[in-house]
Short mmCIF file of C-alpha atoms and ligand atoms in Angstrom, two decimals:
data_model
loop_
_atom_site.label_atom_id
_atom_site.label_comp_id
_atom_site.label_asym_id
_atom_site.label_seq_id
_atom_site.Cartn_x
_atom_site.Cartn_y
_atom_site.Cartn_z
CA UNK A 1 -6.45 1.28 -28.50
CA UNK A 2 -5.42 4.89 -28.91
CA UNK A 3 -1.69 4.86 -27.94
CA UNK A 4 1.00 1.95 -27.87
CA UNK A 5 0.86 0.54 -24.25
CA UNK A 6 3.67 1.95 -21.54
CA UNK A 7 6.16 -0.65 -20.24
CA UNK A 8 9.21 0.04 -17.38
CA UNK A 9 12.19 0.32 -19.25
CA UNK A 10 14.31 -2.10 -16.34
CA UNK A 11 13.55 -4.53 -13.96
CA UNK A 12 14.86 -1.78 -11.30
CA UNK A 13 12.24 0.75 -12.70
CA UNK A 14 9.33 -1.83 -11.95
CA UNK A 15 10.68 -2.53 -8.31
CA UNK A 16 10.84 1.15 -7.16
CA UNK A 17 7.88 1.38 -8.88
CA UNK A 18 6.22 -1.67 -7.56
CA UNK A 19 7.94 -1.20 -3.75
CA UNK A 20 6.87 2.73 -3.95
CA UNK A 21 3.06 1.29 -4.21
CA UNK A 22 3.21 -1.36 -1.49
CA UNK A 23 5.29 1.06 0.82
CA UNK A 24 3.10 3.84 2.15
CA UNK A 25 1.33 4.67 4.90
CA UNK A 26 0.35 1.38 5.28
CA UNK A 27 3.66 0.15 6.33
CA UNK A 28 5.02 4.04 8.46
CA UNK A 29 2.04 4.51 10.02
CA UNK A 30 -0.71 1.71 9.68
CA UNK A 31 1.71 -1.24 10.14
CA UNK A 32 3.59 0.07 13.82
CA UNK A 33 0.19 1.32 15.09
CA UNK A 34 -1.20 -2.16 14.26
CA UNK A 35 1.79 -3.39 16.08
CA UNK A 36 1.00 -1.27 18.95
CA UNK A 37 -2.63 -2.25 19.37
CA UNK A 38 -2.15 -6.22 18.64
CA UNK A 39 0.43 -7.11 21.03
CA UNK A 40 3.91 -5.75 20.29
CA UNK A 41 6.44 -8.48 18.73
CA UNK A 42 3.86 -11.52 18.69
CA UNK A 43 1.87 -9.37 15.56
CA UNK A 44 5.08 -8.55 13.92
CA UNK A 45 6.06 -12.38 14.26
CA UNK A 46 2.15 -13.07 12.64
CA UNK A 47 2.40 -10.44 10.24
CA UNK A 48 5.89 -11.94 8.76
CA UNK A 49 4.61 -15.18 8.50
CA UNK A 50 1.80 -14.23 6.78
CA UNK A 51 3.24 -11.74 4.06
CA UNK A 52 4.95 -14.40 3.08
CA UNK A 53 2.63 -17.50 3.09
CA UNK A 54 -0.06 -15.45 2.05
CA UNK A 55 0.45 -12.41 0.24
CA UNK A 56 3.33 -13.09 -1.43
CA UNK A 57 1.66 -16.00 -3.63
CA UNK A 58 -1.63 -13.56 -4.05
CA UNK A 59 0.63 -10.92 -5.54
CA UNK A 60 2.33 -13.25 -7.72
CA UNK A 61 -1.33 -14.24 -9.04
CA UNK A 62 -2.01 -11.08 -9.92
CA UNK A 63 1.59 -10.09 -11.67
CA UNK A 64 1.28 -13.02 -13.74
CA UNK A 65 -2.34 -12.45 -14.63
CA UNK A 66 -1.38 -8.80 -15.46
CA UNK A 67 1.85 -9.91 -17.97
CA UNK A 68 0.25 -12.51 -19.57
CA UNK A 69 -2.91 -10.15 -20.91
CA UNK A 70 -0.90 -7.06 -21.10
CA UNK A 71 -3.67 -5.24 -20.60
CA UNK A 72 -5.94 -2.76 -17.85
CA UNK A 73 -7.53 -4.67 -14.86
CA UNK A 74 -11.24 -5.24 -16.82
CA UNK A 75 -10.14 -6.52 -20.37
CA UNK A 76 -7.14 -8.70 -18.52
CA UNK A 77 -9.91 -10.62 -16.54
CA UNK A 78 -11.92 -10.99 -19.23
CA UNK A 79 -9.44 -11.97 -21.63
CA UNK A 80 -7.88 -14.94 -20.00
CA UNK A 81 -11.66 -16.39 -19.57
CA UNK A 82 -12.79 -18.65 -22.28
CA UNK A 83 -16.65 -19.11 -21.45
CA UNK A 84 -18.65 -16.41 -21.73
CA UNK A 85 -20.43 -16.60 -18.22
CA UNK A 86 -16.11 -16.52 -16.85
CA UNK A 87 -15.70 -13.51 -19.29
CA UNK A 88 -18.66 -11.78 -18.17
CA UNK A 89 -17.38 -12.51 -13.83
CA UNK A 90 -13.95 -11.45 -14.72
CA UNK A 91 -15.12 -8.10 -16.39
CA UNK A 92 -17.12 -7.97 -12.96
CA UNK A 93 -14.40 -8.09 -10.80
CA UNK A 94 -11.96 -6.05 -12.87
CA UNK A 95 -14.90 -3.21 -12.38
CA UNK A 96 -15.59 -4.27 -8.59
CA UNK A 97 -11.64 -3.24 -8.60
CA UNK A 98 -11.27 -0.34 -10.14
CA UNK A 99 -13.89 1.38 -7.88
CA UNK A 100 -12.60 -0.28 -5.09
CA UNK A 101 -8.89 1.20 -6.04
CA UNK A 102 -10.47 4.45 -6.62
CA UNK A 103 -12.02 4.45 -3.27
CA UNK A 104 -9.14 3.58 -1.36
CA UNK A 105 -7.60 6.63 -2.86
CA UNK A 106 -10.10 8.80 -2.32
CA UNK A 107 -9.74 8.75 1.80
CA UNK A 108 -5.83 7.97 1.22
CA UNK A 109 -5.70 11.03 -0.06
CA UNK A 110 -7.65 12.73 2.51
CA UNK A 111 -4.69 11.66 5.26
CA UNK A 112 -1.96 12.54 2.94
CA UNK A 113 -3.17 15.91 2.68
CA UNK A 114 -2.48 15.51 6.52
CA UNK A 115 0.38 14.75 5.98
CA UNK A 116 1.24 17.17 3.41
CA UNK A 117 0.00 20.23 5.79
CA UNK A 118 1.58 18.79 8.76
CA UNK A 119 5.22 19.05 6.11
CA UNK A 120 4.52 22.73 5.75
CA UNK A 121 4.09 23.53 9.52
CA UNK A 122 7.55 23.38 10.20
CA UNK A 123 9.08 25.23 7.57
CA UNK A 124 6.25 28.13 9.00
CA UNK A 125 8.13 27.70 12.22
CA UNK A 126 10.86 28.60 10.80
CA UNK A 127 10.06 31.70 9.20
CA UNK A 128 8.46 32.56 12.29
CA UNK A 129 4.54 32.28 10.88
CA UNK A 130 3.44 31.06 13.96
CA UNK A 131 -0.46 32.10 12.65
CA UNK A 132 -0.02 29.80 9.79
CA UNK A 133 2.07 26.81 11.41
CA UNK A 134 -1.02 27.36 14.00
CA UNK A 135 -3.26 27.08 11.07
CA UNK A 136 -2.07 24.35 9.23
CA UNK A 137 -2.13 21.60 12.27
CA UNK A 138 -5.47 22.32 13.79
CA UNK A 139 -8.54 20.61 12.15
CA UNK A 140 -10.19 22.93 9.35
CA UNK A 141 -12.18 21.79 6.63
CA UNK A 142 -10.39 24.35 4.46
CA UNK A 143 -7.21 22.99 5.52
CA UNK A 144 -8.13 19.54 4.72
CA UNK A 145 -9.78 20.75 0.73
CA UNK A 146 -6.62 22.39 0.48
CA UNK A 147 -4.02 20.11 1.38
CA UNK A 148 -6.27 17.10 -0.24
CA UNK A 149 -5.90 19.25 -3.20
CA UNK A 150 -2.78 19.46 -3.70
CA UNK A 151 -1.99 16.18 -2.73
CA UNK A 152 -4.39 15.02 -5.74
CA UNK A 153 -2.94 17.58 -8.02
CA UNK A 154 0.39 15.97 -7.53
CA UNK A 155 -0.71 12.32 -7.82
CA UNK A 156 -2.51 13.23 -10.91
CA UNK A 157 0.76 15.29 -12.63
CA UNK A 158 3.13 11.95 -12.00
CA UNK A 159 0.73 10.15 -13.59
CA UNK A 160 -0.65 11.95 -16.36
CA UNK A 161 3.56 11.48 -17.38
CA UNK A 162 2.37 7.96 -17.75
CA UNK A 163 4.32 4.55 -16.96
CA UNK A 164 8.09 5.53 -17.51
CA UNK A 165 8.21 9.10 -17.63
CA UNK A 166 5.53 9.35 -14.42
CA UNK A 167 5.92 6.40 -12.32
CA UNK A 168 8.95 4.84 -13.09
CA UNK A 169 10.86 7.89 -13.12
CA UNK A 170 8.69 9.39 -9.98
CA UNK A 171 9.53 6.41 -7.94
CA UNK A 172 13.04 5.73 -8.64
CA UNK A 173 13.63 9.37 -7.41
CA UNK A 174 11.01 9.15 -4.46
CA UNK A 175 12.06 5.46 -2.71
CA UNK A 176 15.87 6.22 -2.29
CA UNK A 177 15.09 9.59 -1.16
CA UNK A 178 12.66 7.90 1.40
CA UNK A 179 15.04 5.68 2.53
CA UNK A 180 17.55 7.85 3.68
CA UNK A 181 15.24 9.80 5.62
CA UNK A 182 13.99 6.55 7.00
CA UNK A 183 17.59 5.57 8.40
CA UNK A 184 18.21 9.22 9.50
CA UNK A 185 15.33 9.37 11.19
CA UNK A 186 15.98 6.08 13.04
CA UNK A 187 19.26 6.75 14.18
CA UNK A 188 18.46 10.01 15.42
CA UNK A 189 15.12 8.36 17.35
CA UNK A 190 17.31 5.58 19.17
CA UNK A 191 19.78 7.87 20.73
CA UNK A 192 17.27 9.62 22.60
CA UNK A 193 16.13 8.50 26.35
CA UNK A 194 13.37 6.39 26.20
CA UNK A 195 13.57 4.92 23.02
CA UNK A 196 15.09 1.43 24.48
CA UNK A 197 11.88 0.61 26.29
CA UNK A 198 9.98 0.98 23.36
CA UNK A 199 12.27 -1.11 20.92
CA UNK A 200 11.63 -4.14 23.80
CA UNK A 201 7.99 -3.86 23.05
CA UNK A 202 8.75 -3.99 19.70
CA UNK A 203 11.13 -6.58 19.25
CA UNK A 204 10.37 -9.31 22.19
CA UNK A 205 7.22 -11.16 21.21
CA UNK A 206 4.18 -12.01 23.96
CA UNK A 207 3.98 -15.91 21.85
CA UNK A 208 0.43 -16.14 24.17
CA UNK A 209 -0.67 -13.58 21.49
CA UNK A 210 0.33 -15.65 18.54
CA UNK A 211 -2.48 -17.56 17.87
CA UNK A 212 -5.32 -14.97 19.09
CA UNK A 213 -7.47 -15.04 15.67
CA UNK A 214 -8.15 -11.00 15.76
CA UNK A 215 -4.58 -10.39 15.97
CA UNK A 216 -4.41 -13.36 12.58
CA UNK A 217 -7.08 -11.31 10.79
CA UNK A 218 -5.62 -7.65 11.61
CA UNK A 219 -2.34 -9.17 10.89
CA UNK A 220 -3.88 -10.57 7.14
CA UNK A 221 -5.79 -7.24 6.15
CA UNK A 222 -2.41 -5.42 7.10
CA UNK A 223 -0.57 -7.60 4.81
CA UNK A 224 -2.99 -7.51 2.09
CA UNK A 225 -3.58 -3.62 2.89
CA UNK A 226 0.29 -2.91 2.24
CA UNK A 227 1.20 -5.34 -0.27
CA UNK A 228 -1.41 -3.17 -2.62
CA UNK A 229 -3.68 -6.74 -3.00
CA UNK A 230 -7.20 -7.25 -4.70
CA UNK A 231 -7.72 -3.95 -6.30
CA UNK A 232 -5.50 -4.53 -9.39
CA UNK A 233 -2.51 -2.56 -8.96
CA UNK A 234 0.02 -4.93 -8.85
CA UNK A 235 -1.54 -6.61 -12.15
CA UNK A 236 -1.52 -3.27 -13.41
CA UNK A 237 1.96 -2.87 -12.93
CA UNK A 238 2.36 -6.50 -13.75
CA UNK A 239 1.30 -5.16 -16.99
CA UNK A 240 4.12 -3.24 -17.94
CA UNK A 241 6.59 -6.02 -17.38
CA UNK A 242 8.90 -7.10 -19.72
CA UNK A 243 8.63 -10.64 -20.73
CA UNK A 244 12.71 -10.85 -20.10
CA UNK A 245 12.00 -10.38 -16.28
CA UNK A 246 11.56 -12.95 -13.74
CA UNK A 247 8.25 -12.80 -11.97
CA UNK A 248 8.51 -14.90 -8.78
CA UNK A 249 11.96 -13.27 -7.87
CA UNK A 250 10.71 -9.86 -8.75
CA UNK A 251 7.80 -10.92 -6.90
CA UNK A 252 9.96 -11.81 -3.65
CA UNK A 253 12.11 -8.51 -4.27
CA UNK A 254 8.94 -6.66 -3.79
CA UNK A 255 7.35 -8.30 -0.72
CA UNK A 256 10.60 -8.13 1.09
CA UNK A 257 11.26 -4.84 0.53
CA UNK A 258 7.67 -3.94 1.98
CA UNK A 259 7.79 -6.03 4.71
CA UNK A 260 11.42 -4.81 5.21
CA UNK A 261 10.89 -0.76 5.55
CA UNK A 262 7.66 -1.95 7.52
CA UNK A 263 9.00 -3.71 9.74
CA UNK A 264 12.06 -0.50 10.00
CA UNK A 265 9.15 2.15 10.34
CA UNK A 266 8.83 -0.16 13.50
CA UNK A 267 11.83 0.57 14.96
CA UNK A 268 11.39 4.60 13.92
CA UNK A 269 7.81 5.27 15.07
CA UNK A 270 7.55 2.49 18.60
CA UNK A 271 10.70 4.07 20.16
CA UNK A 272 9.71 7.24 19.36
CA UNK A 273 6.64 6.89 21.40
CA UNK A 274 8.29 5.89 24.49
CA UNK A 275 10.31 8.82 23.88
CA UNK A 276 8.03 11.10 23.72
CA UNK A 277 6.60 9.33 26.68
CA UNK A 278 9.83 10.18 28.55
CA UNK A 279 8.90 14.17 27.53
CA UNK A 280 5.72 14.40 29.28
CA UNK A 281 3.78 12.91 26.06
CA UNK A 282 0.86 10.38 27.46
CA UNK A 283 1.32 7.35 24.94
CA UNK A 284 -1.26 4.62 26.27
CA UNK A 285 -5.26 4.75 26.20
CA UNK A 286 -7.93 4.93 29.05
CA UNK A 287 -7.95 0.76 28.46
CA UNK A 288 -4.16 0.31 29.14
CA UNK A 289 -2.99 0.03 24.89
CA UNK A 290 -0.91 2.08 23.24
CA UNK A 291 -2.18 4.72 21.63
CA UNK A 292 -2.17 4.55 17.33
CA UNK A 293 -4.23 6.10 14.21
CA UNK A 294 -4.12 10.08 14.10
CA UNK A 295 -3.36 10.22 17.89
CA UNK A 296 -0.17 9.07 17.78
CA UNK A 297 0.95 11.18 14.57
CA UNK A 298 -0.80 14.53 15.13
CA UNK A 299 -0.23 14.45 18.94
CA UNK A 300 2.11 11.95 20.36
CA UNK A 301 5.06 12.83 18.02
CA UNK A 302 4.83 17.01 18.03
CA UNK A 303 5.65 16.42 21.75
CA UNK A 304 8.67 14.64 20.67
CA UNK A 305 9.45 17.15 18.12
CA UNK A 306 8.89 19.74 20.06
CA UNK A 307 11.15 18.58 22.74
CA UNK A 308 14.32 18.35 20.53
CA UNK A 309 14.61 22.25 20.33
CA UNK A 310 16.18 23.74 17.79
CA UNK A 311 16.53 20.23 15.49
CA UNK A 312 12.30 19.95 16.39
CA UNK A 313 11.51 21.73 13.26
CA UNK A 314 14.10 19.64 11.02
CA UNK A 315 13.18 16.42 12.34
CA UNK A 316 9.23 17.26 12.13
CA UNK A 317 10.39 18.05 8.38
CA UNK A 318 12.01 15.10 7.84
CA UNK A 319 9.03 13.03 9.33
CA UNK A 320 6.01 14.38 7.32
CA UNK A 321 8.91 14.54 4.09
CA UNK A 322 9.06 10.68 4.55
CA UNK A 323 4.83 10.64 5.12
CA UNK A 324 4.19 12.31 2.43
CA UNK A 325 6.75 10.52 -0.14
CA UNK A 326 5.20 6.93 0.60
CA UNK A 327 2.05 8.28 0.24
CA UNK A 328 2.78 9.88 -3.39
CA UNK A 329 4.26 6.21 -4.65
CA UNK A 330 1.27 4.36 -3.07
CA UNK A 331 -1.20 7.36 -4.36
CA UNK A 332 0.19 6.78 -8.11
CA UNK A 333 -0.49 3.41 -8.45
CA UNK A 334 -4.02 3.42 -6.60
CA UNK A 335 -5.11 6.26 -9.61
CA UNK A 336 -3.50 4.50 -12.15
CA UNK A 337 -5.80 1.73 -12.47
CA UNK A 338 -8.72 3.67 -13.75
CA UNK A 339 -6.75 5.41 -15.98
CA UNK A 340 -5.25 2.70 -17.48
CA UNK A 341 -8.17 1.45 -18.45
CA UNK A 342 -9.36 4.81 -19.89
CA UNK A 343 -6.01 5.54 -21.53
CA UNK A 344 -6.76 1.88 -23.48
CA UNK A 345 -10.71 2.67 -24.51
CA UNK A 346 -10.32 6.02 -25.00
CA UNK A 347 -9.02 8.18 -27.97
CA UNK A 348 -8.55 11.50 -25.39
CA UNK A 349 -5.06 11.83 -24.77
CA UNK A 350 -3.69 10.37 -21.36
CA UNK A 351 -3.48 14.03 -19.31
CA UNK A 352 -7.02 14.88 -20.17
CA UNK A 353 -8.03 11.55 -18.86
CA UNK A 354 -5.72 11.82 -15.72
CA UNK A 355 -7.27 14.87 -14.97
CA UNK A 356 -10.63 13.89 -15.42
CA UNK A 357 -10.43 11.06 -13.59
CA UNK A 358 -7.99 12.14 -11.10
CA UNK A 359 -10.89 15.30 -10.40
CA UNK A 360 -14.05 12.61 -10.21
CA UNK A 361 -11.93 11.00 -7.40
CA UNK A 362 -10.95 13.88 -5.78
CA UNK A 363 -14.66 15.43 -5.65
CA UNK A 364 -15.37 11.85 -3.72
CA UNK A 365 -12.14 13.01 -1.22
CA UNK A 366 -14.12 16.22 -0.83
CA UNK A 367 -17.47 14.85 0.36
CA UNK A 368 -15.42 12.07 2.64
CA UNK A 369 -13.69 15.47 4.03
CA UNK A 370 -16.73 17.48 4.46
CA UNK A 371 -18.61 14.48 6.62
CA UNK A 372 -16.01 12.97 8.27
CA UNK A 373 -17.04 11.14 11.16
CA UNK A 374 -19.80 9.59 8.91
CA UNK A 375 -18.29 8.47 5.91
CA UNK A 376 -14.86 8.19 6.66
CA UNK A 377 -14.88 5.11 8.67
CA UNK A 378 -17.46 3.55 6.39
CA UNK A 379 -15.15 4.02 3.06
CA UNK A 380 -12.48 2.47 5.25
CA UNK A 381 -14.07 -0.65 6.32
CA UNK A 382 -15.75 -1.12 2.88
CA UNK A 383 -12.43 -1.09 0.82
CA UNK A 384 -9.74 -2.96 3.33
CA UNK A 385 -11.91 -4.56 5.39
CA UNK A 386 -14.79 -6.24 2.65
CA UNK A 387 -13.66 -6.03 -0.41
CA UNK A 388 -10.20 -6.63 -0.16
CA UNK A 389 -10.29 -9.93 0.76
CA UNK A 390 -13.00 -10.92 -1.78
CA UNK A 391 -11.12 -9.85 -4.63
CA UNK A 392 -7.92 -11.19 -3.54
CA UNK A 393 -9.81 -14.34 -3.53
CA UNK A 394 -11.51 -13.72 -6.94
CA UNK A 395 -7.80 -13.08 -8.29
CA UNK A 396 -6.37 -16.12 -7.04
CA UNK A 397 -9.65 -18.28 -8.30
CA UNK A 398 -8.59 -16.26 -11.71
CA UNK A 399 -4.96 -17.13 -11.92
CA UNK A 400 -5.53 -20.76 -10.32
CA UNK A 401 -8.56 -21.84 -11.77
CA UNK A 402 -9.46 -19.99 -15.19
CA UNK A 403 -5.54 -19.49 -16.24
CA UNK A 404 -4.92 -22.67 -14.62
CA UNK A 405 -1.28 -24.37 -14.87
CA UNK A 406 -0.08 -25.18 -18.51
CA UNK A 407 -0.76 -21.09 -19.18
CA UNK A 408 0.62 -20.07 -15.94
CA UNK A 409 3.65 -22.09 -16.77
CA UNK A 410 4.03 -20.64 -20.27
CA UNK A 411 3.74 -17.05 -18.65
CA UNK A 412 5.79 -17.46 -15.66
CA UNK A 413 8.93 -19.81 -18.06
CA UNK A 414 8.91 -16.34 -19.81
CA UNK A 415 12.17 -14.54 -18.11
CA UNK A 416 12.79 -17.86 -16.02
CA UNK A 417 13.50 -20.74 -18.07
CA UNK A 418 13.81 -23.01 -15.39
CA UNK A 419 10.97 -22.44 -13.57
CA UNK A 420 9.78 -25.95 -13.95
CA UNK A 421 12.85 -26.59 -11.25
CA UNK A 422 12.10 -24.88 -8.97
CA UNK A 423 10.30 -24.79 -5.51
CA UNK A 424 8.26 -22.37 -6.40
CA UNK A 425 6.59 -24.31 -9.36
CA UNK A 426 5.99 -27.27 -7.21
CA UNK A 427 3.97 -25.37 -4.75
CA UNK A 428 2.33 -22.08 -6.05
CA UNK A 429 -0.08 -23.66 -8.59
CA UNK A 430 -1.73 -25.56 -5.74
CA UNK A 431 -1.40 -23.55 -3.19
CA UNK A 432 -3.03 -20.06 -5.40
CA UNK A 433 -5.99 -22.77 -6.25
CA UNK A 434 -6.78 -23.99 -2.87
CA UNK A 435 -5.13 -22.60 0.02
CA UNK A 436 -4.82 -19.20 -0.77
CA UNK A 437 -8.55 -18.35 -1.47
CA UNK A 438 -9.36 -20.65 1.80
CA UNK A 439 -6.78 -19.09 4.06
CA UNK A 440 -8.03 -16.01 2.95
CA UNK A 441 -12.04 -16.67 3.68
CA UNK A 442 -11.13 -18.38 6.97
CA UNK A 443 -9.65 -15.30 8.26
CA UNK A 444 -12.62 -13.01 6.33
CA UNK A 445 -15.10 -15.05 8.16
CA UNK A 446 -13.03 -14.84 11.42
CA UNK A 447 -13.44 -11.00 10.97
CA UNK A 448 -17.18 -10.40 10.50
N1 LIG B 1 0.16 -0.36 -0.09
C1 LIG B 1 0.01 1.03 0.16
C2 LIG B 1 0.33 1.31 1.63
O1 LIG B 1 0.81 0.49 2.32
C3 LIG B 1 -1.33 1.57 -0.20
C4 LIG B 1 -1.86 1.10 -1.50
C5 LIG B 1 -1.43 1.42 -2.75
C6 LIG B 1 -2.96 0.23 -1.67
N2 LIG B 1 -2.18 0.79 -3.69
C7 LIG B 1 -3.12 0.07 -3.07
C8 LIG B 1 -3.78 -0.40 -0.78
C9 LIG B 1 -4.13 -0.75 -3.54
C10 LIG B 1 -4.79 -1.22 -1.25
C11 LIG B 1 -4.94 -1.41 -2.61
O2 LIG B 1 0.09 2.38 2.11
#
């Protein structure tokens, strides 16, 4: 190993850290829109019960798994296996991950560029470039290689910083910053006409929907989607926890923050439909849903903002500001698991391999962006829909089976003495080894 390995230097560094990768589009765009499409309330009432039951414990596999080896996604696997045949499947997965993770950012950052262009367009407005605000929200492929771009460009500078001087520092800055616009956006949304009708979708569940297995399985892949699960991330950030820190209740910190400023972007983005409804905007589909994915940001919402008059352009700012700040703290984490794992085989110094890396992934961006309606889709399904789900079950089989419970309790006793007392202890051990993998392939199976 070429340089002494990065830790946060608080427990508050790793949770902005940790909540900046599980809070990103996933949650402000991906988690209302699912909301939208599944059923109003009854997939928010799902999708609560589930981050909890079933994401939660997965994450907390793959913290612990992270601490304990200390090391990048491959070498942990394989270095909590004894056998040779386990060493050999962990290196597997801990590969199967990495590409995975570097997938998922390669079309993430395709829609943050989106975002990113979509941040510019109003400050054009108000300088009056009505060419380039024109520009910058119609479809281009140069638009898209541009914004991408840049978007990359700035995931790769955080992180080439590396864990405290990039992340932590990044996302301690970024996550306050997006919760204020959050709030401000929210209480400017609900004072507007309209937006009651939409919070009564929102908030007043259809319980016929509740046990409707497609809405279970979106609800699952959402949670998994946004709580960062399978790919390694959260081990990787696991990683660079100190052994002073408690892992379930940092654990729970994190979850509930992500499942708190999803279920807020709820309250932002549903309203805000049904007031741009009330402008003249048309919100629901030729089968009678509501309308979500790209729709509902790129067309549904300029109505709104164009509506509000002079405060269009500051709200619009606002809006993409807080797109394109979750995206940045999700982005970081996604890129960081390759180049962790470079950074700890590799003598090149940790920029170089940023950039290296960070351009490989990036070129991948570029050929998603230049055949869109083939690949795009494709990349999608083959990273949330497949392979999530198959390494979160690999990672629970890893913690629950290979690390199995006297080393899990040694880890997890580190930074909570009395973890031996507690619920948690009593019921995590069994439930990562059996329920957790099963819950999760009953709901896979349910999908295909
Ligand atoms: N959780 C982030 C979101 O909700 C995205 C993300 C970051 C992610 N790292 C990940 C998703 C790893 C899957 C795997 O937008």
């Amino acid at each position: 190993m070429s340089t002494p390995r990065g830790q946060f230097s608080s427990k508050t560094g790793f949770i902005m850290a940790a909540a900046g990768s599980a809070v990103g589009l996933g949650n402000i765009w991906g988690f209302p829109t699912q909301t939208a499409s599944n059923g109003g309330a009854a997939f928010v009432l799902v999708y609560l019960i589930l981050a909890f039951a079933l994401a939660y414990p997965a994450l907390m596999a793959e913290l612990t798994l992270g601490r304990h080896s200390r090391a990048n996604t491959i070498d942990s696997l394989a270095a909590v296996a004894h056998r040779a045949s386990t060493k050999f499947f962990g290196r597997a997965v801990g590969w199967y991950g990495l590409i995975v993770a570097s997938l998922i950012l390669s079309f993430y950052t395709v829609v943050a560029g989106w975002m990113l262009a979509y941040l510019f367009a109003p400050i054009c407005q108000m300088l009056g470039m009505a060419e380039l605000q024109q520009w910058l929200t119609s479809q281009s492929l140069a638009r898209d290689l541009i914004f991408g771009g840049l978007f990359a460009g700035l995931t790769m500078a955080i992180i080439a910083g590396g864990v405290e001087a990039g992340i932590e520092r990044w996302s301690s800055r970024l996550m306050p910053a997006l919760i204020i616009l959050l709030m401000l956006l929210i209480i400017y949304v609900l004072m507007q006409e309209g937006a009651n009708e939409g919070l009564k979708l929102y908030l007043l569940p259809d319980l016929s929907q509740v046990t409707n297995p497609q809405l279970i399985v979106n609800a699952m892949g959402q949670a998994f989607f946004s709580l960062s699960l399978g790919v390694g991330t959260m081990m990787i950030y696991g990683s660079y926890l100190s052994k002073d820190d408690s892992l379930p209740r940092l654990g729970a910190i994190v979850t509930t923050v992500d499942v708190g400023i999803a279920f807020t972007a709820g309250l932002l983005i549903i309203p805000a439909m049904f007031v741009a409804q009330h402008h003249g905007a048309t919100i629901y589909a030729e089968g009678g849903s509501l309308l979500a994915g790209p729709d509902l940001i790129f067309q549904v919402l300029p109505v709104l903002f164009d509506s509000m008059g002079a405060a269009g352009p500051f709200v619009a700012l606002a809006f993409f500001g807080l797109m394109t700040i979750a995206s940045l703290t999700s982005s970081i984490s996604m890129l960081e698991v390759p180049v962790a794992r470079a950074v700890e085989r590799s003598e090149l110094p940790r920029p170089t391999l940023t950039f290296i890396i960070g351009g490989i992934i990036f070129a991948i961006s570029a050929v998603i962006i230049a055949n869109f309606g083939q690949l795009f889709g494709l990349v999608v399904d083959f990273t949330t829909k497949y392979s999530q789900p198959i390494l979160g079950i690999m990672l629970c089989i890893f913690a629950g089976w290979v690390m199995h419970r006297d080393r899990l309790l040694r880890e997890l006793k580190e930074g909570h003495e009395d973890i031996e007392q507690t619920l948690f202890w009593k019921i995590w051990p069994i439930y990562v080894r059996f329920f957790c993998p099963a819950l999760i392939l009953l709901s896979f199976w349910q999908s295909l």
